[in-house]
Amino acid sequence: MAKALSTQITAFLLVYVTKKLEEYLHVPKNPDIVVTKEPVTRDIDFSYHEEDAV
């Protein structure tokens, strides 16, 4: 019983320490995505609507 309990506590502590280390290091969820500070490109609607158009 004591061995099983110590195994569970050790597993919990490893998960906890790993989570805290991940938060501290700010590991991105997807390192393939590049974060840049370039402006966002947006499409602009250039359609011209006349008042008497059908």
GROMACS .gro file of N, CA and C in nm:
model
  162
    1MET      N    1   0.083  -0.120   0.000
    1MET     CA    2   0.000   0.000   0.000
    1MET      C    3   0.087   0.126   0.000
    2ALA      N    4   0.189   0.126   0.083
    2ALA     CA    5   0.278   0.241   0.092
    2ALA      C    6   0.353   0.264  -0.039
    3LYS      N    7   0.393   0.155  -0.105
    3LYS     CA    8   0.465   0.168  -0.231
    3LYS      C    9   0.373   0.227  -0.339
    4ALA      N   10   0.250   0.184  -0.345
    4ALA     CA   11   0.155   0.237  -0.443
    4ALA      C   12   0.127   0.384  -0.417
    5LEU      N   13   0.112   0.420  -0.290
    5LEU     CA   14   0.087   0.559  -0.254
    5LEU      C   15   0.206   0.648  -0.289
    6SER      N   16   0.326   0.600  -0.262
    6SER     CA   17   0.445   0.679  -0.294
    6SER      C   18   0.461   0.694  -0.445
    7THR      N   19   0.423   0.591  -0.520
    7THR     CA   20   0.429   0.600  -0.666
    7THR      C   21   0.331   0.705  -0.717
    8GLN      N   22   0.211   0.707  -0.663
    8GLN     CA   23   0.112   0.806  -0.703
    8GLN      C   24   0.157   0.948  -0.669
    9ILE      N   25   0.214   0.966  -0.551
    9ILE     CA   26   0.262   1.098  -0.510
    9ILE      C   27   0.377   1.143  -0.599
   10THR      N   28   0.467   1.050  -0.632
   10THR     CA   29   0.579   1.084  -0.720
   10THR      C   30   0.529   1.123  -0.859
   11ALA      N   31   0.432   1.051  -0.912
   11ALA     CA   32   0.376   1.084  -1.043
   11ALA      C   33   0.309   1.221  -1.040
   12PHE      N   34   0.234   1.250  -0.935
   12PHE     CA   35   0.169   1.379  -0.922
   12PHE      C   36   0.272   1.492  -0.916
   13LEU      N   37   0.378   1.472  -0.838
   13LEU     CA   38   0.481   1.575  -0.826
   13LEU      C   39   0.553   1.598  -0.959
   14LEU      N   40   0.578   1.492  -1.033
   14LEU     CA   41   0.643   1.510  -1.163
   14LEU      C   42   0.555   1.589  -1.259
   15VAL      N   43   0.427   1.560  -1.261
   15VAL     CA   44   0.334   1.634  -1.347
   15VAL      C   45   0.328   1.780  -1.303
   16TYR      N   46   0.321   1.804  -1.173
   16TYR     CA   47   0.313   1.940  -1.120
   16TYR      C   48   0.438   2.020  -1.153
   17VAL      N   49   0.555   1.959  -1.131
   17VAL     CA   50   0.681   2.030  -1.158
   17VAL      C   51   0.695   2.057  -1.308
   18THR      N   52   0.656   1.962  -1.391
   18THR     CA   53   0.664   1.983  -1.535
   18THR      C   54   0.573   2.097  -1.579
   19LYS      N   55   0.453   2.103  -1.524
   19LYS     CA   56   0.358   2.209  -1.559
   19LYS      C   57   0.412   2.346  -1.517
   20LYS      N   58   0.466   2.354  -1.396
   20LYS     CA   59   0.521   2.481  -1.349
   20LYS      C   60   0.643   2.523  -1.430
   21LEU      N   61   0.726   2.428  -1.469
   21LEU     CA   62   0.843   2.459  -1.551
   21LEU      C   63   0.801   2.508  -1.688
   22GLU      N   64   0.696   2.448  -1.743
   22GLU     CA   65   0.644   2.491  -1.873
   22GLU      C   66   0.590   2.634  -1.865
   23GLU      N   67   0.518   2.665  -1.757
   23GLU     CA   68   0.468   2.802  -1.738
   23GLU      C   69   0.582   2.901  -1.723
   24TYR      N   70   0.686   2.862  -1.652
   24TYR     CA   71   0.800   2.951  -1.629
   24TYR      C   72   0.876   2.979  -1.758
   25LEU      N   73   0.893   2.877  -1.840
   25LEU     CA   74   0.969   2.892  -1.963
   25LEU      C   75   0.885   2.947  -2.078
   26HIS      N   76   0.754   2.956  -2.062
   26HIS     CA   77   0.663   3.007  -2.165
   26HIS      C   78   0.680   2.932  -2.296
   27VAL      N   79   0.675   2.801  -2.292
   27VAL     CA   80   0.689   2.719  -2.410
   27VAL      C   81   0.565   2.737  -2.496
   28PRO      N   82   0.583   2.778  -2.623
   28PRO     CA   83   0.465   2.793  -2.710
   28PRO      C   84   0.401   2.659  -2.738
   29LYS      N   85   0.268   2.660  -2.758
   29LYS     CA   86   0.195   2.537  -2.784
   29LYS      C   87   0.232   2.479  -2.920
   30ASN      N   88   0.255   2.565  -3.021
   30ASN     CA   89   0.291   2.520  -3.154
   30ASN      C   90   0.412   2.602  -3.200
   31PRO      N   91   0.532   2.550  -3.184
   31PRO     CA   92   0.651   2.628  -3.219
   31PRO      C   93   0.667   2.652  -3.369
   32ASP      N   94   0.586   2.586  -3.453
   32ASP     CA   95   0.596   2.608  -3.598
   32ASP      C   96   0.537   2.742  -3.639
   33ILE      N   97   0.450   2.798  -3.556
   33ILE     CA   98   0.387   2.925  -3.589
   33ILE      C   99   0.483   3.038  -3.549
   34VAL      N  100   0.518   3.121  -3.646
   34VAL     CA  101   0.611   3.231  -3.620
   34VAL      C  102   0.532   3.352  -3.573
   35VAL      N  103   0.575   3.411  -3.464
   35VAL     CA  104   0.509   3.531  -3.412
   35VAL      C  105   0.590   3.652  -3.458
   36THR      N  106   0.525   3.740  -3.535
   36THR     CA  107   0.593   3.860  -3.583
   36THR      C  108   0.514   3.982  -3.541
   37LYS      N  109   0.579   4.096  -3.552
   37LYS     CA  110   0.512   4.221  -3.517
   37LYS      C  111   0.479   4.300  -3.643
   38GLU      N  112   0.470   4.232  -3.756
   38GLU     CA  113   0.434   4.297  -3.880
   38GLU      C  114   0.285   4.327  -3.880
   39PRO      N  115   0.244   4.433  -3.950
   39PRO     CA  116   0.101   4.465  -3.955
   39PRO      C  117   0.022   4.355  -4.026
   40VAL      N  118  -0.101   4.344  -3.988
   40VAL     CA  119  -0.190   4.243  -4.047
   40VAL      C  120  -0.240   4.292  -4.181
   41THR      N  121  -0.235   4.206  -4.282
   41THR     CA  122  -0.285   4.239  -4.415
   41THR      C  123  -0.434   4.210  -4.420
   42ARG      N  124  -0.511   4.307  -4.468
   42ARG     CA  125  -0.656   4.291  -4.475
   42ARG      C  126  -0.704   4.322  -4.616
   43ASP      N  127  -0.807   4.252  -4.658
   43ASP     CA  128  -0.869   4.279  -4.789
   43ASP      C  129  -0.963   4.397  -4.774
   44ILE      N  130  -0.960   4.486  -4.876
   44ILE     CA  131  -1.046   4.604  -4.874
   44ILE      C  132  -1.147   4.590  -4.987
   45ASP      N  133  -1.272   4.620  -4.958
   45ASP     CA  134  -1.378   4.612  -5.058
   45ASP      C  135  -1.377   4.739  -5.142
   46PHE      N  136  -1.341   4.725  -5.272
   46PHE     CA  137  -1.335   4.839  -5.360
   46PHE      C  138  -1.456   4.849  -5.452
   47SER      N  139  -1.561   4.775  -5.422
   47SER     CA  140  -1.677   4.780  -5.510
   47SER      C  141  -1.746   4.916  -5.497
   48TYR      N  142  -1.793   4.968  -5.610
   48TYR     CA  143  -1.856   5.099  -5.615
   48TYR      C  144  -2.003   5.080  -5.643
   49HIS      N  145  -2.085   5.124  -5.551
   49HIS     CA  146  -2.231   5.107  -5.566
   49HIS      C  147  -2.294   5.241  -5.602
   50GLU      N  148  -2.356   5.245  -5.719
   50GLU     CA  149  -2.426   5.366  -5.760
   50GLU      C  150  -2.568   5.364  -5.703
   51GLU      N  151  -2.621   5.479  -5.679
   51GLU     CA  152  -2.754   5.486  -5.620
   51GLU      C  153  -2.862   5.433  -5.714
   52ASP      N  154  -2.847   5.455  -5.847
   52ASP     CA  155  -2.951   5.410  -5.939
   52ASP      C  156  -2.916   5.280  -6.007
   53ALA      N  157  -2.823   5.203  -5.955
   53ALA     CA  158  -2.786   5.074  -6.015
   53ALA      C  159  -2.898   4.973  -5.992
   54VAL      N  160  -2.914   4.883  -6.088
   54VAL     CA  161  -3.021   4.783  -6.078
   54VAL      C  162  -2.971   4.660  -6.009
   0.00000   0.00000   0.00000
